[in-house]
Amino acid sequence: MRRDEAATKPRTPIWHPFTQHALQPEMTKVTRGKGAYLYTADGRRIIDAIASWWVVTHGHCHPHIVSSVQRQIATLDQVIFAGHTHEPAEEVAEEILKITPDGLDHVFFSDSGSTSVEVALKMALGYWRNIGAPRSRIVVMEHSYHGDTIGTMSVGARGTFNRTYEPLLFDVSSVPFPVQGGEQRTFDALEATCRRENPAAFVVEPLVLGAGGMLMYSPRVLAEMKRICEAFQVLFIADEVMTGWGRTGTLFACEQASVSPDIACYSKGLTGGSLPLAVTLCRGEIFDAHYSTDRSRTLFHSSSYTANPVACAAAKANLELWKDPATRARLADVVAMQEQKLAPFRTDPRIANARQTGTITALDLRVADAGYLAGVGPRLQAFFASRDVLLRPLGNTVYVMPPYCVTTEDLDCVYAAIGDALDSLPHAPPS
Ligand SMILES: *Cc1c(COP(=O)(O)O)cnc(C)c1O
């Protein structure tokens, strides 16, 4: 280690996620969250314009979720979930099946978006093996992100985030992202791959590819990809970890395409963003293929905290909130506000591809150096921080994904900061 590197080593022993400590020695210390705001130790109030990494839906410390969690932790904090069950998990499973696409009828609990996708892959391979027609190839979409475990990195885009770990990743088949006007290439590639490789499953983020840069495609494309998978009996896995819980304007993105996936993954907003929890839902046939007196056909997956009762109580409270028509009305308001705030940027020559799906808006800055490692991302982030706005651009892509309690005044602050950031940057000439 060079001496100057040692000199800037952080004082904290904590190693933060996706953080280059040599470039970001100081962490913002947050003491409290309420609604759309985070409050810091040094007395600032920050607008949480990315919902604390896409998880917070109804707002921080929503009273209904907080009281449900408080009641539960004083009653049953944790119990082994093999051979045991509890009311919060039963209720979450029952309620979630009422609102998710038809055909999904079993619920497997885990702790994070990544594990929910891992479980989905294991369900798919278990299904094919147990029906006596083993398949193991997985098809993915270019630019997709499904998590940071070895398995989910394998089914995600290869690049900066995982180059070091590539020797451990398994091989998959990838179809091009359906850019507008080029959708047929995606369909043709998916069809050819299904025909040639007899894959076990296609895993995809419906309508919006999040970490890949908030790339958006239409419900029609989603429906057509599902149709192709059906034609070749390839299991369709919808990773709604980010798109679920209202993010795309409907409760789940698949609704907009009337798609019933064979397997669906939900996490992030499942607890309203309060506690870690995930579920993987599947069709009856997939559960049935594992249902046997033969123990070797078991779905071999668990984690210590599977279906933790406190996390389930938070999810239960979230599901109750979604039963309230006011929640749906609020969602529609956020979609409309976002549309209105984005409008002026659609014609700004310094911006390419201003876009929106539901509550998510995104825009690409025309800068000379645009990759994730380009200097523009951290510079923008620092600028937004100086304005007490939490935004975390993906390279040159700035996106806004607020909690649904955000006000029009909050969004005015957020978009004013984006506009001013544009003014402060050197620009590539419009192409
Ligand atoms: C965030 C995300 C994941 C991973 O979820 P974690 O809870 O961070 O493990 C998986 N898929 C998608 C689409 C995501 O956005």
Coordinates of N, CA, C and O and ligand atoms in Angstrom, one line a residue, residues 53-55 111-117 145-149 152 205 208 210-211 239-243 267-268, ligand 1:
W53 N -32.3 3.5 -2.0 CA -32.0 2.4 -2.9 C -33.2 1.5 -3.3 O -33.2 0.3 -3.2
W54 N -34.3 2.3 -3.6 CA -35.5 1.8 -4.3 C -36.4 0.9 -3.4 O -37.3 0.2 -3.9
V55 N -36.2 1.0 -2.1 CA -37.0 0.2 -1.2 C -38.2 0.8 -0.6 O -39.2 0.2 -0.3
D111 N -34.7 -13.6 2.2 CA -34.3 -12.4 2.9 C -34.0 -11.2 2.0 O -33.8 -10.1 2.5
S112 N -33.7 -11.4 0.8 CA -33.3 -10.3 -0.1 C -33.7 -10.5 -1.5 O -34.0 -11.7 -1.9
G113 N -33.6 -9.5 -2.3 CA -33.9 -9.7 -3.8 C -33.0 -10.7 -4.4 O -33.4 -11.6 -5.1
S114 N -31.7 -10.7 -4.1 CA -30.8 -11.6 -4.6 C -31.2 -13.1 -4.3 O -31.2 -13.9 -5.2
T115 N -31.5 -13.3 -3.0 CA -31.9 -14.7 -2.7 C -33.2 -15.1 -3.3 O -33.4 -16.3 -3.7
S116 N -34.1 -14.1 -3.5 CA -35.4 -14.5 -4.2 C -35.1 -15.0 -5.6 O -35.8 -15.9 -6.1
V117 N -34.1 -14.4 -6.2 CA -33.8 -14.8 -7.6 C -33.0 -16.2 -7.6 O -33.3 -17.0 -8.4
Y145 N -29.9 -6.8 -14.2 CA -29.3 -6.9 -12.9 C -30.3 -7.7 -12.0 O -31.5 -7.4 -12.0
H146 N -29.7 -8.7 -11.4 CA -30.6 -9.6 -10.5 C -30.0 -9.8 -9.2 O -30.6 -10.6 -8.4
G147 N -28.9 -9.1 -8.8 CA -28.4 -9.2 -7.5 C -26.8 -9.4 -7.5 O -26.2 -9.4 -8.6
D148 N -26.3 -9.5 -6.3 CA -24.8 -9.5 -6.2 C -24.2 -10.8 -5.6 O -23.1 -10.9 -5.3
T149 N -25.1 -11.8 -5.5 CA -24.5 -13.1 -5.1 C -23.9 -13.8 -6.4 O -24.1 -13.3 -7.5
T152 N -26.6 -14.8 -8.9 CA -27.4 -13.7 -9.5 C -26.4 -12.8 -10.4 O -26.9 -12.2 -11.4
E205 N -36.3 -8.5 -15.9 CA -36.9 -7.5 -15.1 C -38.0 -6.9 -16.0 O -37.7 -6.3 -17.1
V208 N -38.7 -2.3 -16.7 CA -37.6 -1.4 -16.3 C -36.4 -2.2 -15.9 O -36.5 -3.0 -14.9
G210 N -33.3 -1.8 -13.9 CA -32.9 -0.9 -12.9 C -31.5 -0.5 -12.9 O -31.0 0.5 -13.5
A211 N -30.6 -1.4 -12.3 CA -29.2 -1.1 -12.1 C -28.5 -0.9 -13.5 O -27.5 -0.3 -13.6
D239 N -38.4 -10.9 -12.5 CA -37.8 -10.4 -11.3 C -38.4 -9.0 -11.1 O -38.0 -8.0 -11.6
E240 N -39.4 -9.0 -10.2 CA -40.1 -7.7 -9.9 C -39.5 -7.1 -8.6 O -40.3 -6.4 -7.8
V241 N -38.3 -7.5 -8.2 CA -37.7 -7.0 -7.0 C -37.7 -5.5 -6.9 O -38.1 -4.9 -5.9
M242 N -37.4 -4.8 -8.0 CA -37.5 -3.4 -8.0 C -38.8 -2.8 -8.6 O -39.4 -1.9 -8.0
T243 N -39.4 -3.5 -9.6 CA -40.6 -3.0 -10.3 C -41.9 -3.2 -9.5 O -42.9 -2.6 -9.8
S267 N -39.3 -8.2 -3.6 CA -38.6 -7.8 -2.3 C -38.7 -6.3 -2.1 O -39.8 -5.8 -2.0
K268 N -37.6 -5.6 -2.0 CA -37.5 -4.2 -1.8 C -38.8 -3.6 -1.2 O -38.8 -3.5 0.1
Ligands
LIG1 C1 -32.1 -4.7 -6.1 C2 -32.4 -5.8 -7.1 C3 -32.1 -7.1 -6.8 C4 -31.3 -7.5 -5.6 O1 -32.0 -7.3 -4.4 P1 -31.1 -7.2 -3.0 O2 -32.2 -7.1 -2.0 O3 -30.2 -6.0 -3.1 O4 -30.4 -8.5 -2.9 C5 -32.5 -8.1 -7.7 N1 -33.2 -7.8 -8.8 C6 -33.5 -6.5 -9.1 C7 -34.3 -6.2 -10.4 C8 -33.1 -5.5 -8.3 O5 -33.4 -4.2 -8.6

